[in-house]
Short mmCIF file of C-alpha atoms in Angstrom, two decimals:
data_model
loop_
_atom_site.label_atom_id
_atom_site.label_comp_id
_atom_site.label_asym_id
_atom_site.label_seq_id
_atom_site.Cartn_x
_atom_site.Cartn_y
_atom_site.Cartn_z
CA UNK L 1162 -0.57 -0.09 0.06
CA UNK L 1163 1.57 3.13 -0.93
CA UNK L 1164 1.71 5.77 2.38
CA UNK L 1165 3.71 9.23 2.70
CA UNK L 1166 4.26 11.22 5.67
CA UNK L 1167 4.42 14.35 5.71
CA UNK L 1168 4.94 17.76 8.80
CA UNK L 1169 3.39 21.01 9.13
CA UNK L 1170 1.81 23.71 10.69
CA UNK L 1171 -0.75 21.73 12.06
CA UNK L 1172 -3.11 18.28 10.78
CA UNK L 1173 -5.05 20.22 8.03
CA UNK L 1174 -1.69 21.96 6.95
CA UNK L 1175 -0.51 18.52 7.85
CA UNK L 1176 -2.59 16.83 5.66
CA UNK L 1177 -2.88 19.07 2.08
CA UNK L 1178 1.11 18.87 2.19
CA UNK L 1179 1.08 15.18 2.30
CA UNK L 1180 -1.91 14.41 0.19
CA UNK L 1181 -0.16 17.42 -3.08
CA UNK L 1182 2.50 14.81 -2.58
CA UNK L 1183 1.44 11.51 -3.39
CA UNK L 1184 -0.62 13.90 -5.86
CA UNK L 1185 -4.27 12.71 -6.18
CA UNK L 1186 -7.46 13.43 -4.83
CA UNK L 1187 -8.16 13.84 -1.06
CA UNK L 1188 -10.90 11.01 -0.89
CA UNK L 1189 -8.36 8.30 -2.15
CA UNK L 1190 -6.93 9.12 0.69
CA UNK L 1191 -6.70 7.68 4.43
CA UNK L 1192 -5.24 10.13 6.45
CA UNK L 1193 -3.53 9.21 9.88
CA UNK L 1194 -3.12 11.76 12.00
CA UNK L 1195 0.86 11.07 14.49
CA UNK L 1196 0.82 13.52 16.31
CA UNK L 1197 -1.87 16.78 16.16
CA UNK L 1198 0.56 19.37 16.90
CA UNK L 1199 1.69 22.08 19.07
CA UNK L 1200 0.72 25.53 18.54
CA UNK L 1201 4.25 27.76 20.62
CA UNK L 1202 3.61 30.41 22.74
CA UNK L 1203 2.50 33.88 20.39
CA UNK L 1204 3.16 31.40 17.19
CA UNK L 1205 6.82 31.29 17.54
CA UNK L 1206 8.23 29.17 20.27
CA UNK L 1207 7.77 26.32 21.85
CA UNK L 1208 5.32 24.83 19.10
CA UNK L 1209 5.41 21.41 17.90
CA UNK L 1210 4.83 20.09 14.88
CA UNK L 1211 2.05 17.92 12.79
CA UNK L 1212 2.37 14.65 11.78
CA UNK L 1213 0.54 13.17 9.37
CA UNK L 1214 0.05 10.04 7.35
CA UNK L 1215 -1.44 9.54 3.63
CA UNK L 1216 -2.36 6.10 2.84
CA UNK L 1217 -3.42 5.42 -0.47
CA UNK L 1218 -7.15 3.83 -0.19
CA UNK L 1219 -7.00 0.97 -3.17
CA UNK L 1220 -10.31 -0.88 -4.12
CA UNK L 1221 -11.02 -4.09 -3.74
CA UNK L 1222 -10.69 -5.14 -6.94
CA UNK L 1223 -6.86 -3.30 -7.63
CA UNK L 1224 -6.27 -5.32 -3.54
CA UNK L 1225 -7.52 -8.54 -5.01
CA UNK L 1226 -5.71 -8.28 -8.25
CA UNK L 1227 -2.58 -6.77 -6.62
CA UNK L 1228 -3.06 -10.04 -4.83
CA UNK L 1229 -3.68 -12.34 -6.88
CA UNK L 1230 -0.30 -10.87 -8.56
CA UNK L 1231 2.30 -11.68 -5.04
CA UNK L 1232 0.90 -15.40 -5.27
CA UNK L 1233 1.33 -16.69 -8.80
CA UNK L 1234 4.04 -14.65 -8.71
CA UNK L 1235 5.02 -16.60 -5.18
CA UNK L 1236 4.43 -20.02 -7.04
CA UNK L 1237 6.83 -19.37 -9.89
CA UNK L 1238 4.72 -17.83 -12.26
CA UNK L 1239 5.12 -15.72 -15.54
CA UNK L 1240 1.39 -14.38 -15.58
CA UNK L 1241 -0.18 -11.16 -15.54
CA UNK L 1242 -2.95 -9.90 -13.49
CA UNK L 1243 -5.90 -7.27 -14.49
CA UNK L 1244 -8.99 -6.43 -13.65
CA UNK L 1245 -11.11 -7.28 -17.17
CA UNK L 1246 -14.47 -6.23 -15.57
CA UNK L 1247 -15.99 -4.46 -12.26
CA UNK L 1248 -19.25 -3.70 -10.89
CA UNK L 1249 -19.96 -2.79 -7.37
CA UNK L 1250 -18.53 -5.30 -5.39
CA UNK L 1251 -18.52 -7.81 -8.24
CA UNK L 1252 -14.82 -7.26 -9.95
CA UNK L 1253 -13.26 -10.55 -12.86
CA UNK L 1254 -9.33 -10.30 -12.53
CA UNK L 1255 -8.32 -11.24 -16.02
CA UNK L 1256 -4.55 -13.70 -15.83
CA UNK L 1257 -2.51 -14.49 -18.74
CA UNK L 1258 0.96 -15.62 -19.10
CA UNK L 1259 2.15 -18.68 -20.96
CA UNK L 1260 1.13 -22.38 -17.68
CA UNK L 1261 -2.33 -22.19 -18.00
CA UNK L 1262 -3.34 -25.70 -17.52
CA UNK L 1263 -1.53 -25.27 -14.33
CA UNK L 1264 -3.63 -22.73 -13.70
CA UNK L 1265 -6.42 -23.30 -14.57
CA UNK L 1266 -6.27 -27.45 -12.91
CA UNK L 1267 -8.39 -30.12 -13.60
CA UNK L 1268 -12.28 -28.98 -13.60
CA UNK L 1269 -10.80 -25.44 -12.88
CA UNK L 1270 -9.49 -26.57 -10.28
CA UNK L 1271 -6.97 -24.44 -9.55
CA UNK L 1272 -8.59 -21.32 -10.05
CA UNK L 1273 -11.59 -22.01 -7.77
CA UNK L 1274 -9.25 -22.09 -4.58
CA UNK L 1275 -7.23 -19.32 -5.71
CA UNK L 1276 -11.06 -17.46 -6.14
CA UNK L 1277 -11.68 -19.59 -2.41
CA UNK L 1278 -8.55 -17.47 -1.10
CA UNK L 1279 -9.29 -14.09 -2.50
CA UNK L 1280 -11.96 -13.34 -1.97
CA UNK L 1281 -11.08 -14.37 1.88
CA UNK L 1282 -8.23 -12.60 2.07
CA UNK L 1283 -9.98 -9.45 0.15
CA UNK L 1284 -13.05 -10.23 3.14
CA UNK L 1285 -10.47 -9.49 5.99
CA UNK L 1286 -8.51 -7.30 4.53
CA UNK L 1287 -11.26 -4.50 3.31
CA UNK L 1288 -13.28 -5.25 5.81
CA UNK L 1289 -15.96 -6.05 3.89
CA UNK L 1290 -16.85 -9.28 0.99
CA UNK L 1291 -16.30 -8.51 -2.42
CA UNK L 1292 -17.67 -11.82 -4.89
CA UNK L 1293 -14.18 -12.03 -7.23
CA UNK L 1294 -14.27 -14.37 -9.77
CA UNK L 1295 -10.94 -15.46 -11.58
CA UNK L 1296 -9.61 -16.37 -15.19
CA UNK L 1297 -7.54 -17.60 -17.56
CA UNK L 1298 -6.82 -17.70 -21.10
CA UNK L 1299 -10.80 -17.53 -21.37
CA UNK L 1300 -11.51 -21.05 -19.58
CA UNK L 1301 -14.54 -19.37 -17.88
CA UNK L 1302 -16.30 -18.52 -21.49
CA UNK L 1303 -15.24 -21.35 -22.60
CA UNK L 1304 -16.73 -23.32 -19.90
CA UNK L 1305 -20.28 -21.41 -19.94
CA UNK L 1306 -20.80 -22.00 -23.68
CA UNK L 1307 -19.93 -25.64 -23.32
CA UNK L 1308 -22.57 -25.91 -20.22
CA UNK L 1309 -24.58 -24.21 -22.58
CA UNK L 1310 -24.19 -26.84 -24.53
CA UNK L 1311 -24.58 -29.85 -22.55
CA UNK L 1312 -27.68 -27.13 -21.69
CA UNK L 1313 -29.16 -26.98 -24.62
CA UNK L 1314 -28.81 -30.92 -25.73
CA UNK L 1315 -31.16 -31.51 -21.75
CA UNK L 1316 -33.52 -29.53 -22.44
CA UNK L 1317 -33.74 -30.91 -26.24
CA UNK L 1318 -34.15 -34.45 -24.50
CA UNK L 1319 -36.96 -33.41 -22.32
CA UNK L 1320 -38.81 -31.26 -24.19
CA UNK L 1321 -39.29 -34.59 -26.94
CA UNK L 1322 -39.79 -37.60 -24.36
CA UNK L 1323 -41.94 -34.93 -22.33
CA UNK L 1324 -39.81 -37.08 -18.79
CA UNK L 1325 -38.15 -34.73 -16.73
CA UNK L 1326 -33.71 -35.26 -16.32
CA UNK L 1327 -31.10 -34.55 -13.38
CA UNK L 1328 -28.20 -32.47 -13.69
CA UNK L 1329 -25.12 -33.72 -11.29
CA UNK L 1330 -22.84 -32.76 -10.06
CA UNK L 1331 -22.88 -29.05 -11.07
CA UNK L 1332 -20.68 -26.51 -9.29
CA UNK L 1333 -23.05 -24.04 -7.80
CA UNK L 1334 -21.89 -21.67 -10.63
CA UNK L 1335 -21.96 -23.78 -12.75
CA UNK L 1336 -26.11 -23.78 -12.13
CA UNK L 1337 -26.53 -20.24 -12.17
CA UNK L 1338 -25.48 -20.48 -15.65
CA UNK L 1339 -27.71 -22.89 -16.36
CA UNK L 1340 -30.83 -21.74 -15.36
CA UNK L 1341 -29.69 -18.09 -16.40
CA UNK L 1342 -28.88 -19.90 -19.95
CA UNK L 1343 -32.54 -22.87 -20.24
CA UNK L 1344 -34.59 -19.70 -18.69
CA UNK L 1345 -34.55 -18.80 -22.14
CA UNK L 1346 -36.15 -22.01 -23.36
CA UNK L 1347 -39.96 -22.26 -23.50
CA UNK L 1348 -40.00 -25.74 -23.48
CA UNK L 1349 -39.28 -26.02 -20.33
CA UNK L 1350 -38.14 -25.33 -16.25
CA UNK L 1351 -35.77 -25.92 -13.77
CA UNK L 1352 -34.89 -25.75 -10.13
CA UNK L 1353 -32.13 -27.35 -7.54
CA UNK L 1354 -32.78 -30.07 -5.18
CA UNK L 1355 -30.99 -31.97 -2.88
CA UNK L 1356 -28.10 -30.53 -0.14
CA UNK L 1357 -24.27 -30.44 -0.59
CA UNK L 1358 -22.67 -32.90 -2.88
CA UNK L 1359 -25.55 -34.68 -3.73
CA UNK L 1360 -27.39 -30.77 -4.72
CA UNK L 1361 -28.63 -31.69 -8.87
CA UNK L 1362 -30.15 -29.49 -11.03
CA UNK L 1363 -33.55 -30.46 -12.54
CA UNK L 1364 -34.29 -30.29 -16.12
CA UNK L 1365 -38.02 -30.73 -16.71
CA UNK L 1366 -41.47 -29.92 -18.88
CA UNK L 1367 -43.04 -26.89 -17.77
CA UNK L 1368 -46.54 -27.48 -17.80
CA UNK L 1369 -49.14 -26.36 -20.01
CA UNK I 1060 6.57 -22.42 -0.70
CA UNK I 1061 6.36 -21.09 2.35
CA UNK I 1062 6.60 -17.86 1.58
CA UNK I 1063 3.64 -18.18 0.23
CA UNK I 1064 2.56 -19.74 2.83
CA UNK I 1065 3.00 -17.23 4.15
CA UNK I 1066 1.72 -14.62 2.68
CA UNK I 1067 -1.65 -15.88 3.10
CA UNK I 1068 -2.07 -16.96 5.73
CA UNK I 1069 -1.11 -13.06 7.59
CA UNK I 1070 -3.91 -11.96 5.33
CA UNK I 1071 -5.90 -14.81 6.82
CA UNK I 1072 -5.73 -14.03 10.58
CA UNK I 1073 -6.30 -11.49 13.35
CA UNK I 1074 -3.11 -11.50 13.89
CA UNK I 1075 -0.08 -11.82 11.93
CA UNK I 1076 2.59 -11.48 13.91
CA UNK I 1077 2.08 -14.92 15.65
CA UNK I 1078 1.86 -16.71 12.36
CA UNK I 1079 4.72 -19.13 12.45
CA UNK I 1080 5.18 -21.08 8.96
CA UNK I 1081 7.83 -23.79 9.17
CA UNK I 1082 9.04 -25.96 6.40
CA UNK I 1083 10.44 -30.16 6.56
CA UNK I 1084 12.29 -31.05 4.32
CA UNK I 1085 11.84 -34.82 4.09
CA UNK I 1086 13.00 -37.12 1.44
CA UNK I 1087 9.81 -37.93 -0.81
CA UNK I 1088 7.48 -35.37 0.89
CA UNK I 1089 8.20 -31.42 2.21
CA UNK I 1090 5.38 -30.84 4.68
CA UNK I 1091 4.72 -26.82 5.39
CA UNK I 1092 3.19 -26.70 9.28
CA UNK I 1093 1.61 -23.48 9.79
CA UNK I 1094 1.10 -22.21 13.85
CA UNK I 1095 -1.61 -19.14 14.50
CA UNK I 1096 -2.31 -17.69 17.59
CA UNK I 1097 -5.02 -20.23 19.00
CA UNK I 1098 -7.99 -17.78 18.65
CA UNK I 1099 -6.44 -17.86 14.00
CA UNK I 1100 -6.57 -20.64 13.40
CA UNK I 1101 -9.86 -21.82 12.48
CA UNK I 1102 -9.66 -18.93 9.34
CA UNK I 1103 -6.63 -20.87 7.65
CA UNK I 1104 -8.23 -23.44 8.28
CA UNK I 1105 -11.78 -22.17 6.30
CA UNK I 1106 -15.85 -23.77 6.85
CA UNK I 1107 -15.17 -27.92 6.69
CA UNK I 1108 -11.80 -27.02 5.72
CA UNK I 1109 -12.68 -24.51 2.45
CA UNK I 1110 -9.67 -22.28 3.29
CA UNK I 1111 -7.07 -25.41 4.14
CA UNK I 1112 -8.03 -27.70 0.90
CA UNK I 1113 -7.69 -24.27 -1.35
CA UNK I 1114 -3.98 -23.58 0.73
CA UNK I 1115 -2.75 -27.19 -0.10
CA UNK I 1116 -4.47 -27.13 -4.20
CA UNK I 1117 -2.13 -23.97 -5.24
CA UNK I 1118 1.10 -25.18 -2.59
CA UNK I 1119 0.97 -28.60 -4.53
CA UNK I 1120 -0.05 -27.14 -8.06
CA UNK I 1121 3.56 -24.39 -7.09
CA UNK I 1122 5.52 -27.96 -6.49
CA UNK I 1123 4.14 -30.63 -8.81
CA UNK I 1124 5.72 -26.71 -11.61
CA UNK I 1125 9.26 -27.61 -8.87
CA UNK I 1126 8.82 -31.90 -9.50
CA UNK I 1127 8.49 -31.67 -5.93
CA UNK I 1128 5.89 -32.82 -2.89
CA UNK I 1129 4.95 -30.87 -0.59
CA UNK I 1130 1.35 -30.80 2.46
CA UNK I 1131 0.18 -28.13 4.42
CA UNK I 1132 -0.37 -29.39 8.03
CA UNK I 1133 -2.48 -26.31 9.90
CA UNK I 1134 -1.48 -26.94 13.75
CA UNK I 1135 -4.13 -26.28 15.99
CA UNK I 1136 -4.79 -25.77 19.58
CA UNK I 1137 -5.94 -29.56 19.92
CA UNK I 1138 -2.33 -30.73 18.33
CA UNK I 1139 -0.34 -27.24 20.74
CA UNK I 1140 -1.17 -28.59 23.70
CA UNK I 1141 -1.15 -32.92 22.62
CA UNK I 1142 1.85 -32.67 21.27
CA UNK I 1143 0.99 -34.45 18.54
#
């Protein structure tokens, strides 16, 4: 985190000086007062300068990107991170570089682990929850498209036979993709049942 | 590998100064031991061990890149007292 310490006649002056040094807006800076300072006799003798520390407030997205970059560096991967979308608390960070296969992991297991960690670390660090999603080499888009193709096949079958069909073993985020996608399909409805690992998504014919 | 675990653990706990990570070299397997303030161990383990498992997954992947095998163990209060 970037910060600077500055002294001044009083807290206000020290703050102004620190903000000027950082060269950014006052609202993007958190001010910690180190010493309040004292006015001297007739403003001349025995006075003590005020000192403040100005800390640049980063957004959750910026912090998350930096943390992910540090983790990848420490893991020994040659990779770069960037914020590919930021919408309130919903953030997508993309990883680019070599060794994408390892970074994605088997069925995205590494991406999922990185997400679990980054979300927990940011929650603790920023004091509020974010929803940070991590993508690498366009994996999430490809996976979404593959899931949608699978969902379309299942919907076709349900519409043809008139019998419900279960789609087991989907992650919660995968189920969400299928629910959203099949909402557009007038022939079927979807819902989930079961608990924990046994939870499955059901595609059923829409009653007419 | 030790720095990676230490970096993550320090973010998750209330008392980062009490995070102590050791890497013990073995013949076929290295063990990384994570010790925290007693009240912090749950934060590194997570609900149903989700955080600990995520740490294991990424440490294993990083180790595999160097043709190594590494296990991560989070030392809880019981183990500290029991001396296991």
